Amino acid sequence: MNRRAIPALIVVSVGFAALIAVGREQPTVAEPFFATPTGAWMPAVNDNTALTGSWFCPGVPANGEDGVGGEVVVANRDDEQLIGRFTILTPDGVGASETLVVEPWSRTTIDVDAFVTTPFASVVVEIDGGRGFVEQRSQHPAGDSVTPCADNTSDEWYFADGFTVDGSIETLILTNPYDDAAVVDLVFATEAGESTPAAFQGFTILPQSVEIIPIAELGARDEPVIAVKVAAERGRLVVGRAQHYLGGGRLGYGVTLAAPALRDQWWFADGEAGEGITETFAIYNPTDDDVQVDVVFLGIPIEAELDNITVDVPAHQVIVYDPAADEGSTLPPGRHAAVLSTLAEPSVVVERILTRPAGDSVATSVVMGAPPRIDGYVASRWHLGIGPLVPAPAALVVYNVDNGDGTVTVEAVGPGGPSAVPGLTDLPIGAGQVITVDLVDPAVLDRELIVGSSNRIFVERLLPRGDGLAGTSGSWALPASGN
Amino acid sequence: MEPDTPSAPPVVAVVVVHDPGDWFDATLDAFARQDYPNLRVLFLVVDDVADSDTASFESIDERIQHRMPGSFVRSIGANVGFGSAANEVLRLVEGDNGFFLICHDDVAPEPDALRILVEELYRSNAGAVGPKFVDWDDPNVLQAVGLGMDRFGEIDPVIDVGEVDQEQHDGVRDVFVLPSAYLLVRADLFRELGGFDPVIEYYGEDTELCWRIHHSGARVVVVPSARVRHLGQLRQRRPDLRHGQLRARHRMRSVATLTGASRLPARSVEMVLLTITELVVGLFTARFGQAWNSFRALVGLVPRTPALIARRRQVKPIRRVPEREVYSLQEGGSARLNSYLRSRETSTYVGDGVQVRRWRQSATAPVVAWIAVIVGLVVGGRSFFDGGLPPVGEFLAFPDSPRQLLSTFLSGWNPNGAGATSPNPTGWATLSGLSVVTLFRMGMLQTVFVLGLLIVGVAGVWRLAAVFPSTRARIAALLVYALSPLVSGAMSSGRLTVLVVYAATPWVLHLVRRASGVETADALSAHSDLADGVVDLAPRERIRRTVATALVLAVAVAFAPVMLPMAVLVSLVFALGTLLARGSTATAAWSLVTGLGAALGAAVLNVPWITSWTWEGIVGAPPVGEAGLGIVKLASFEIGRTDFAALALALFLPVIAAVLLARAWRLTWAVRSALMVLVFGFLAVLADRGSLPIDAPEAGVLLVPVAVGLAISAAAALAAFDLDVRGGNFGWRQPLGILSSIAVVVGLAPGLGALADGSFQTPTTPLARLLDASLPDSSSAGDYNVLLIGDPRLLPVPATDYRDGVAWAIIDDGPLDVRDRWMPPSNAAAELVTTALDEMAATSTLRAGRLLAPLSIRFVVVPEFDGVASTVNDPLPLPEGLVASLEDQLDLVALRPGLPTLEAFENRAWLPTYAQLDEAGVAVSDSAGAEVLVRADLSASAPVFVGADQLSTASDEVTAGVVHLGVPFDETWSLTVDGTAIEPRRAFGETTAFDVPAAGLGELRYESSTFRWFAVLAQIALWIAAIVVAFRVRVSVGRRAPLLVADETLIDLTDSALPALVDPGFSSDSFPSVVEVGAASDAPDTDSVDPPERDPDQGTDQEDGVSP
């Protein structure tokens, strides 16, 4: 070999060896990323700076009958005036569109039925600057109901529960706030299995309008459980459900927001076992795979030994889990929280049906579970745009997620801003404990409230049903988005 | 000095002298020893006082008088060319008796040479006679024994290069041409003919003269018994001349002026066809320079038509014999073509300290190889010839009109993206100029341009591989480069940038090595372990070659800015390879200097466009969402669709084999090419892994030098096998050499297979076409822009990086064309778009459409499949959350019916590009910021100036209020309403608006600044200067310098006595005082002469046979 070649050969050989060594591992392909998918969490109060905040209320009754109506409350949690616009959507299109102003640390109420008369109307609120949040209150002779409005639209929505026994009326409210028509498919699951009524496949929701679907039209009469999946082939929408319970063990009225995504965890702060109380969980698995769902009750005395509870939920099925019917899992009387989770991919949606005695009758509340955010975040501060108008014992149910003791403070928002409520400051809460907070102080009535804690917490509220009706209606407060 | 009355006819020798070297003493001695009794010698000395490098007249006169006292020596002043100088004899010598002996200053005739010529002239009754020329240093080697000529003016040298004189040509015979180096011609005939054609300075003056002698009926005879040594080094003595051009030009002139009128039309057609053939063949055989010279000369005849007609009139009186008789003396067919067909060509090779001229191995094999490559290309791209190139990737359609392209270039407005005042890419002007090639048919130009890039690239490697004097090696390099999967990959994915780099890189390397002095080494010097065949270049020539490199690089950079850093890197690797192979340090240094100089020159030639460059613009949009091809795909060049590309891995075997097997210069090149593969391979892998600290060009670009390295490695391996292995003792080297050959064949398979499809598997429905079809034309709704966002590999235009795997670009409402492939200028639009995307990604608003409205973005499009990088079977993932975020927006509406290949949304809040703002818009247009925009619903604004652009003035009725332009704020836009100029102002903080006080007829125009025009003129001047230097263009200005010779009579032949007996065999009657004209009709049939092949490079009319 030529002597000149020796150094070159060494360099080239070593170079190629190094090249192969460096390149032999397949480089990791970075997945392109634009934004975290929206709509996968529950409605939240944005702590970040935002250009605008858009809120989509699921719908309130506004048929003009006595005692029937609805209102939307826009809360300003800032010391600057908020300017925004609201649009009332009805089955016939835009019912009204107005500018709104919310003074600092104040609330503005939109009386929906004062603008339109229609079976149901939805309100879209856009707030400049985004430092505000929106909730709605449905008013009905069978009881008022509060629910947060959605802070985003989605192309799929789920309900795990539905009920048409004894003439109970269930109505889906599909709201399309966009300028373009949406095309959706509806899937229903009952104890008999899943069905896809032809009339609700590929049906159109006109731009900026509301579509009302009485479940009875599906032929699902006297069904103890009806899960619903709404999937948009085109466009995005907001889905709510109005439920008027008339028998079958349930009574009352409520309008709730559907879940915009399937998740693997669903948390509930409120839960109760006791005389006359029935608590069940509707678990809907619309996926193609069977899943197992673990049910864990939390905040119960340590001495209460419960078996591991696993519920099999077949694909495309809805299962109602009744702890009372589970002999191995007799819950001790009193409050408890619960989490239902699966190790499978996000695949289920869970609602809790809680019927408590109310005077001589009962009052039923159906609450969708609260998922942690995709990144695991659980808020330590929660907002209530709508609080009790009258003194309400045990109006807040707080569950401490963390393993450490902490405190809870309730602040009422007045003209000067948030201020702690005497007697509701630094309330102790043990690790994994559920506490209730009485909202009886006049300082908290008809106010925006902020529930803060040193720990991560889930907060449910139980508001009087109004109109002198006994009992309460449950709903989630709005978590702060953090950051 | 007047000699005594001689007994022999008088002969006046005319020697044209220009800056003679040491050998001139030998010339003088040889003339002094002539035994001819009646010889007077007239030296005409070029005394160019303007050229301080030439020897002075006084010193030359002194040398002459020292050795030849009594000679006539006269200065003729400036150098006017040999023919014109020699013609001075007609003025300085009175009378027609006797003969003129036309001589160069570098001949040494034997003592009896002139006497023999005179005797034979009388004996043959010839008009002109010439001797046998032999080599100056080795008189045993023949240089010329008369010359043949075909009807196209091509010279047939009759003898072979280096042919030893064995008296095989010693018969006296008629020839068509005699070299002017030593030519005896009857004085009366020379005077009657008017001497040499004064227009012909060098090259061809003897051909033209002899042709006219034939027309006059006189014979032209070679007398081999008269021997003359001839130095002949015109190229070395006159490096300033464009030798090839002069030869071609004068050849064409001779044919045009001396071909008979009856044959001229047919001859003209033949010349055109022959020249075209020459161009085509020349392209494939590294002789394109010669062919180009022929073409230029042919075209150059057109403007010279009046002069040619005048010359024909001058020549007409001496046409005494029928044209057919002269024609019969010329050779049949084409002398040049014959040389091709006989595969007998020579080339100059650099040995160990010497330059030698040897036969090339084969002249037909390259032609066959090239034909195969061309046929392969035609087959591989056959669907493009009738259907045109599909708009895949960067293969965007060319604009309909080259004028449009040129106008856009000249304008100061760059319409790419959202538009901005910015220097426009040089490539636009270049393309516009290239449209001449296809007679301004832009569709054809696109096909020719893209496919032409492949040919240019392969031709570059062919030229580069000329460092191997082995046809097999060159063909191996040719095929490896031509059939690299890189080609099919780039074609299938429409990577024009890769193709430009593919075309330019081998040329840059070739030119850098030439500017470094590295030439083809002599195969016979293999044993000496010669590291490189290096020639010493004069500084001027080195500069010229560097400028030529810069010029080539500048053209490439005009289309692919990334070529600039690539050229520097390639030069650096070349230099490092030279050092690693223990080559000359000077060569390494010069290559680096040349590369840097060329890069600098190319950058300067692209001023002012270069001032708008950013690193992102140079390297192209970064491959965000890293491609992650992996080393195997990179090594097999699988950047696009190529079946069985992994077989190309076999091409890496010769890289190692060449280093192991090669010696001498083959080893040097093996090391250089291996380093090229290694360095750029490393860069490609690191870039692929995202491990480089800076944004890198896409993999295809970085793989081009790898492909060049593989091609040269293959050539080096085969050359080494031929020269270093074959014939040696059997050992590991032979099997390795054979394996390398097999590996080359295997490695070519994928490229060969890629030709079968006929369209390189380009998608049938490219994204650009779908995009164009799915979006509405600009209409009464107004002009608009489109925001493309998504994976940058899917975007049909260069994009701005947003975040990992997401990039964006703005295009206008017209169809995409090639201008869109250039990176748009960076401007405020980026901030507006980025803000909108940020807000959308952070779910900070559902009104992002309003944020995009000032830029007139009506549609937002997310490509999903382009049929190349992302297919239905192998899709690229859409950026997470992108489509959902767009769907979230309340003012973006999905476009229906949707296309499966893209997601498109219409922005319902859009503002036309030229719009009259409504009240809401007017109220907020002087505010800035996203907070303002997001509240402003501008959708009620009305379009105006629909269809306006920066190239013309648009007129429309406007109302009082605000006219808004959806372009970043620019003061060079002007609006006049009823003749009143309105100052532009910023709108929404970033865009342009005019406050119109009252309704009226508005005129909107863009006015390019004066600076822009100066910049364009300066750029044109720079290009012209570079071309002049690189191609040694000389433009004659003013009148030619007159001869300094005074009007005097030095020699009088009028009363010369009859010739005396000079040969025992002849009486005085043999010397008639007047030779009968027309006695040449018994000229022998030239068909009976078997003319040996001629090397066109040698040119004996003779390139090396003409004294300056």
PDB file of C-alpha atoms in Angstrom, chain B residues 196-370:
ATOM      1  CA  PHE B 196      -3.408  37.745 -46.293  1.00  0.00           C
ATOM      2  CA  ASP B 197      -6.938  38.683 -45.335  1.00  0.00           C
ATOM      3  CA  PRO B 198      -6.222  41.672 -43.069  1.00  0.00           C
ATOM      4  CA  VAL B 199      -9.217  40.861 -40.907  1.00  0.00           C
ATOM      5  CA  ILE B 200      -7.678  37.579 -39.851  1.00  0.00           C
ATOM      6  CA  GLU B 201      -5.123  38.362 -37.187  1.00  0.00           C
ATOM      7  CA  TYR B 202      -4.235  34.871 -36.044  1.00  0.00           C
ATOM      8  CA  TYR B 203      -5.443  31.418 -36.908  1.00  0.00           C
ATOM      9  CA  GLY B 204      -6.597  30.703 -40.409  1.00  0.00           C
ATOM     10  CA  GLU B 205      -4.769  33.372 -42.372  1.00  0.00           C
ATOM     11  CA  ASP B 206      -2.805  30.646 -44.175  1.00  0.00           C
ATOM     12  CA  THR B 207      -5.941  28.615 -44.819  1.00  0.00           C
ATOM     13  CA  GLU B 208      -7.683  31.589 -46.315  1.00  0.00           C
ATOM     14  CA  LEU B 209      -4.688  32.535 -48.449  1.00  0.00           C
ATOM     15  CA  CYS B 210      -4.171  29.032 -49.773  1.00  0.00           C
ATOM     16  CA  TRP B 211      -7.892  28.727 -50.506  1.00  0.00           C
ATOM     17  CA  ARG B 212      -7.673  31.848 -52.635  1.00  0.00           C
ATOM     18  CA  ILE B 213      -4.540  30.569 -54.319  1.00  0.00           C
ATOM     19  CA  HIS B 214      -6.560  27.528 -55.320  1.00  0.00           C
ATOM     20  CA  HIS B 215      -9.281  29.775 -56.660  1.00  0.00           C
ATOM     21  CA  SER B 216      -6.681  31.606 -58.710  1.00  0.00           C
ATOM     22  CA  GLY B 217      -5.728  28.343 -60.324  1.00  0.00           C
ATOM     23  CA  ALA B 218      -2.256  28.119 -58.848  1.00  0.00           C
ATOM     24  CA  ARG B 219      -1.033  24.973 -57.151  1.00  0.00           C
ATOM     25  CA  VAL B 220      -0.186  24.654 -53.504  1.00  0.00           C
ATOM     26  CA  VAL B 221       2.499  22.062 -53.025  1.00  0.00           C
ATOM     27  CA  VAL B 222       4.296  20.623 -50.049  1.00  0.00           C
ATOM     28  CA  VAL B 223       7.948  19.781 -50.486  1.00  0.00           C
ATOM     29  CA  PRO B 224       8.894  17.422 -47.658  1.00  0.00           C
ATOM     30  CA  SER B 225      12.531  17.312 -48.586  1.00  0.00           C
ATOM     31  CA  ALA B 226      12.729  20.854 -47.288  1.00  0.00           C
ATOM     32  CA  ARG B 227      12.763  20.598 -43.505  1.00  0.00           C
ATOM     33  CA  VAL B 228      12.016  23.343 -41.047  1.00  0.00           C
ATOM     34  CA  ARG B 229      12.041  23.093 -37.301  1.00  0.00           C
ATOM     35  CA  HIS B 230       9.124  24.921 -35.744  1.00  0.00           C
ATOM     36  CA  LEU B 231       8.654  25.861 -32.128  1.00  0.00           C
ATOM     37  CA  GLY B 232       5.016  26.937 -32.197  1.00  0.00           C
ATOM     38  CA  GLN B 233       3.792  27.849 -28.727  1.00  0.00           C
ATOM     39  CA  LEU B 234       1.234  30.485 -29.436  1.00  0.00           C
ATOM     40  CA  ARG B 235      -0.919  29.577 -26.439  1.00  0.00           C
ATOM     41  CA  GLN B 236       1.998  30.114 -24.131  1.00  0.00           C
ATOM     42  CA  ARG B 237       3.229  33.217 -25.892  1.00  0.00           C
ATOM     43  CA  ARG B 238      -0.154  34.825 -26.241  1.00  0.00           C
ATOM     44  CA  PRO B 239      -2.320  33.717 -23.307  1.00  0.00           C
ATOM     45  CA  ASP B 240      -4.370  36.847 -23.807  1.00  0.00           C
ATOM     46  CA  LEU B 241      -5.888  35.575 -27.026  1.00  0.00           C
ATOM     47  CA  ARG B 242      -9.154  33.629 -27.236  1.00  0.00           C
ATOM     48  CA  HIS B 243      -7.533  30.978 -29.343  1.00  0.00           C
ATOM     49  CA  GLY B 244     -10.544  28.773 -29.823  1.00  0.00           C
ATOM     50  CA  GLN B 245     -12.830  31.658 -30.677  1.00  0.00           C
ATOM     51  CA  LEU B 246     -10.414  33.165 -33.135  1.00  0.00           C
ATOM     52  CA  ARG B 247      -9.927  29.873 -34.893  1.00  0.00           C
ATOM     53  CA  ALA B 248     -13.646  29.263 -35.168  1.00  0.00           C
ATOM     54  CA  ARG B 249     -14.430  32.814 -36.212  1.00  0.00           C
ATOM     55  CA  HIS B 250     -11.847  32.860 -38.963  1.00  0.00           C
ATOM     56  CA  ARG B 251     -12.827  29.446 -40.168  1.00  0.00           C
ATOM     57  CA  MET B 252     -16.405  30.603 -40.535  1.00  0.00           C
ATOM     58  CA  ARG B 253     -15.287  33.757 -42.276  1.00  0.00           C
ATOM     59  CA  SER B 254     -13.226  31.830 -44.777  1.00  0.00           C
ATOM     60  CA  VAL B 255     -16.092  29.510 -45.577  1.00  0.00           C
ATOM     61  CA  ALA B 256     -18.504  32.414 -45.904  1.00  0.00           C
ATOM     62  CA  THR B 257     -16.270  34.435 -48.178  1.00  0.00           C
ATOM     63  CA  LEU B 258     -14.600  31.768 -50.283  1.00  0.00           C
ATOM     64  CA  THR B 259     -17.297  29.176 -50.873  1.00  0.00           C
ATOM     65  CA  GLY B 260     -18.712  29.598 -54.347  1.00  0.00           C
ATOM     66  CA  ALA B 261     -22.041  31.350 -54.693  1.00  0.00           C
ATOM     67  CA  SER B 262     -23.736  28.265 -56.084  1.00  0.00           C
ATOM     68  CA  ARG B 263     -22.722  26.151 -53.130  1.00  0.00           C
ATOM     69  CA  LEU B 264     -23.103  28.769 -50.428  1.00  0.00           C
ATOM     70  CA  PRO B 265     -26.806  28.199 -49.563  1.00  0.00           C
ATOM     71  CA  ALA B 266     -26.368  24.483 -49.126  1.00  0.00           C
ATOM     72  CA  ARG B 267     -23.126  25.052 -47.290  1.00  0.00           C
ATOM     73  CA  SER B 268     -24.839  27.463 -44.935  1.00  0.00           C
ATOM     74  CA  VAL B 269     -27.466  24.900 -44.043  1.00  0.00           C
ATOM     75  CA  GLU B 270     -24.788  22.294 -43.593  1.00  0.00           C
ATOM     76  CA  MET B 271     -22.859  24.609 -41.321  1.00  0.00           C
ATOM     77  CA  VAL B 272     -25.886  25.219 -39.148  1.00  0.00           C
ATOM     78  CA  LEU B 273     -26.650  21.534 -38.859  1.00  0.00           C
ATOM     79  CA  LEU B 274     -23.052  20.665 -38.232  1.00  0.00           C
ATOM     80  CA  THR B 275     -22.748  23.306 -35.549  1.00  0.00           C
ATOM     81  CA  ILE B 276     -25.864  22.100 -33.797  1.00  0.00           C
ATOM     82  CA  THR B 277     -24.580  18.549 -33.970  1.00  0.00           C
ATOM     83  CA  GLU B 278     -21.287  19.761 -32.661  1.00  0.00           C
ATOM     84  CA  LEU B 279     -23.033  21.470 -29.766  1.00  0.00           C
ATOM     85  CA  VAL B 280     -24.896  18.341 -28.809  1.00  0.00           C
ATOM     86  CA  VAL B 281     -21.918  16.057 -29.175  1.00  0.00           C
ATOM     87  CA  GLY B 282     -19.653  18.611 -27.575  1.00  0.00           C
ATOM     88  CA  LEU B 283     -21.850  18.688 -24.536  1.00  0.00           C
ATOM     89  CA  PHE B 284     -21.288  15.005 -24.007  1.00  0.00           C
ATOM     90  CA  THR B 285     -17.623  14.842 -24.798  1.00  0.00           C
ATOM     91  CA  ALA B 286     -16.157  17.657 -22.805  1.00  0.00           C
ATOM     92  CA  ARG B 287     -15.702  19.613 -26.002  1.00  0.00           C
ATOM     93  CA  PHE B 288     -18.534  21.962 -25.504  1.00  0.00           C
ATOM     94  CA  GLY B 289     -16.135  24.887 -25.508  1.00  0.00           C
ATOM     95  CA  GLN B 290     -15.132  24.159 -29.075  1.00  0.00           C
ATOM     96  CA  ALA B 291     -18.710  23.640 -30.090  1.00  0.00           C
ATOM     97  CA  TRP B 292     -19.713  26.851 -28.405  1.00  0.00           C
ATOM     98  CA  ASN B 293     -16.986  28.680 -30.261  1.00  0.00           C
ATOM     99  CA  SER B 294     -18.334  27.324 -33.521  1.00  0.00           C
ATOM    100  CA  PHE B 295     -21.810  28.398 -32.575  1.00  0.00           C
ATOM    101  CA  ARG B 296     -20.687  31.863 -31.629  1.00  0.00           C
ATOM    102  CA  ALA B 297     -18.719  32.177 -34.825  1.00  0.00           C
ATOM    103  CA  LEU B 298     -21.682  31.055 -36.883  1.00  0.00           C
ATOM    104  CA  VAL B 299     -24.029  33.464 -35.199  1.00  0.00           C
ATOM    105  CA  GLY B 300     -21.392  36.157 -35.451  1.00  0.00           C
ATOM    106  CA  LEU B 301     -21.563  35.959 -39.213  1.00  0.00           C
ATOM    107  CA  VAL B 302     -25.003  37.509 -39.217  1.00  0.00           C
ATOM    108  CA  PRO B 303     -24.066  41.018 -38.108  1.00  0.00           C
ATOM    109  CA  ARG B 304     -20.979  40.847 -40.300  1.00  0.00           C
ATOM    110  CA  THR B 305     -22.961  40.127 -43.444  1.00  0.00           C
ATOM    111  CA  PRO B 306     -22.176  43.463 -45.153  1.00  0.00           C
ATOM    112  CA  ALA B 307     -18.468  43.008 -44.539  1.00  0.00           C
ATOM    113  CA  LEU B 308     -18.632  39.457 -45.809  1.00  0.00           C
ATOM    114  CA  ILE B 309     -20.389  40.543 -48.967  1.00  0.00           C
ATOM    115  CA  ALA B 310     -17.752  43.198 -49.521  1.00  0.00           C
ATOM    116  CA  ARG B 311     -15.033  40.635 -49.050  1.00  0.00           C
ATOM    117  CA  ARG B 312     -16.680  38.265 -51.508  1.00  0.00           C
ATOM    118  CA  ARG B 313     -16.672  41.089 -54.033  1.00  0.00           C
ATOM    119  CA  GLN B 314     -12.964  41.581 -53.434  1.00  0.00           C
ATOM    120  CA  VAL B 315     -12.261  37.911 -53.901  1.00  0.00           C
ATOM    121  CA  LYS B 316     -14.455  37.463 -56.965  1.00  0.00           C
ATOM    122  CA  PRO B 317     -11.876  38.626 -59.552  1.00  0.00           C
ATOM    123  CA  ILE B 318      -9.438  35.922 -58.608  1.00  0.00           C
ATOM    124  CA  ARG B 319     -11.932  33.077 -59.001  1.00  0.00           C
ATOM    125  CA  ARG B 320     -10.455  31.740 -62.181  1.00  0.00           C
ATOM    126  CA  VAL B 321     -11.138  28.083 -61.891  1.00  0.00           C
ATOM    127  CA  PRO B 322     -14.531  26.457 -61.588  1.00  0.00           C
ATOM    128  CA  GLU B 323     -15.760  26.018 -58.032  1.00  0.00           C
ATOM    129  CA  ARG B 324     -16.026  22.297 -58.509  1.00  0.00           C
ATOM    130  CA  GLU B 325     -12.303  22.039 -59.067  1.00  0.00           C
ATOM    131  CA  VAL B 326     -11.525  23.780 -55.787  1.00  0.00           C
ATOM    132  CA  TYR B 327     -14.205  21.693 -54.143  1.00  0.00           C
ATOM    133  CA  SER B 328     -12.583  18.553 -55.438  1.00  0.00           C
ATOM    134  CA  LEU B 329      -9.374  19.511 -53.661  1.00  0.00           C
ATOM    135  CA  GLN B 330     -11.140  19.654 -50.341  1.00  0.00           C
ATOM    136  CA  GLU B 331     -11.697  16.600 -48.235  1.00  0.00           C
ATOM    137  CA  GLY B 332     -15.056  14.927 -48.260  1.00  0.00           C
ATOM    138  CA  GLY B 333     -17.172  14.824 -45.136  1.00  0.00           C
ATOM    139  CA  SER B 334     -16.207  16.603 -41.963  1.00  0.00           C
ATOM    140  CA  ALA B 335     -12.663  16.482 -40.739  1.00  0.00           C
ATOM    141  CA  ARG B 336     -13.853  16.930 -37.180  1.00  0.00           C
ATOM    142  CA  LEU B 337     -16.512  14.283 -37.427  1.00  0.00           C
ATOM    143  CA  ASN B 338     -13.983  11.927 -38.936  1.00  0.00           C
ATOM    144  CA  SER B 339     -11.751  12.414 -35.969  1.00  0.00           C
ATOM    145  CA  TYR B 340     -14.644  11.495 -33.689  1.00  0.00           C
ATOM    146  CA  LEU B 341     -15.558   8.437 -35.639  1.00  0.00           C
ATOM    147  CA  ARG B 342     -12.051   7.163 -35.729  1.00  0.00           C
ATOM    148  CA  SER B 343     -11.784   7.635 -32.013  1.00  0.00           C
ATOM    149  CA  ARG B 344      -8.540   9.344 -32.456  1.00  0.00           C
ATOM    150  CA  GLU B 345      -8.272  12.347 -30.250  1.00  0.00           C
ATOM    151  CA  THR B 346      -5.559  13.815 -28.201  1.00  0.00           C
ATOM    152  CA  SER B 347      -5.492  15.707 -24.999  1.00  0.00           C
ATOM    153  CA  THR B 348      -2.908  17.447 -22.902  1.00  0.00           C
ATOM    154  CA  TYR B 349      -1.782  15.702 -19.759  1.00  0.00           C
ATOM    155  CA  VAL B 350       0.406  16.894 -16.939  1.00  0.00           C
ATOM    156  CA  GLY B 351       3.322  14.657 -16.128  1.00  0.00           C
ATOM    157  CA  ASP B 352       6.021  15.012 -13.577  1.00  0.00           C
ATOM    158  CA  GLY B 353       7.108  18.535 -14.359  1.00  0.00           C
ATOM    159  CA  VAL B 354       6.112  18.401 -18.009  1.00  0.00           C
ATOM    160  CA  GLN B 355       2.991  18.664 -20.104  1.00  0.00           C
ATOM    161  CA  VAL B 356       2.527  16.095 -22.806  1.00  0.00           C
ATOM    162  CA  ARG B 357      -0.006  15.519 -25.511  1.00  0.00           C
ATOM    163  CA  ARG B 358      -1.257  11.993 -25.862  1.00  0.00           C
ATOM    164  CA  TRP B 359      -4.062  10.072 -27.410  1.00  0.00           C
ATOM    165  CA  ARG B 360      -7.187   9.817 -25.433  1.00  0.00           C
ATOM    166  CA  GLN B 361      -8.268   6.323 -24.607  1.00  0.00           C
ATOM    167  CA  SER B 362     -11.496   6.422 -26.543  1.00  0.00           C
ATOM    168  CA  ALA B 363     -13.695   9.045 -28.054  1.00  0.00           C
ATOM    169  CA  THR B 364     -16.721   6.923 -28.838  1.00  0.00           C
ATOM    170  CA  ALA B 365     -17.300   5.291 -25.467  1.00  0.00           C
ATOM    171  CA  PRO B 366     -18.101   8.619 -23.794  1.00  0.00           C
ATOM    172  CA  VAL B 367     -20.522   9.424 -26.574  1.00  0.00           C
ATOM    173  CA  VAL B 368     -22.235   6.113 -26.049  1.00  0.00           C
ATOM    174  CA  ALA B 369     -22.316   6.665 -22.295  1.00  0.00           C
ATOM    175  CA  TRP B 370     -23.735  10.099 -22.711  1.00  0.00           C
TER     176      TRP B 370
END
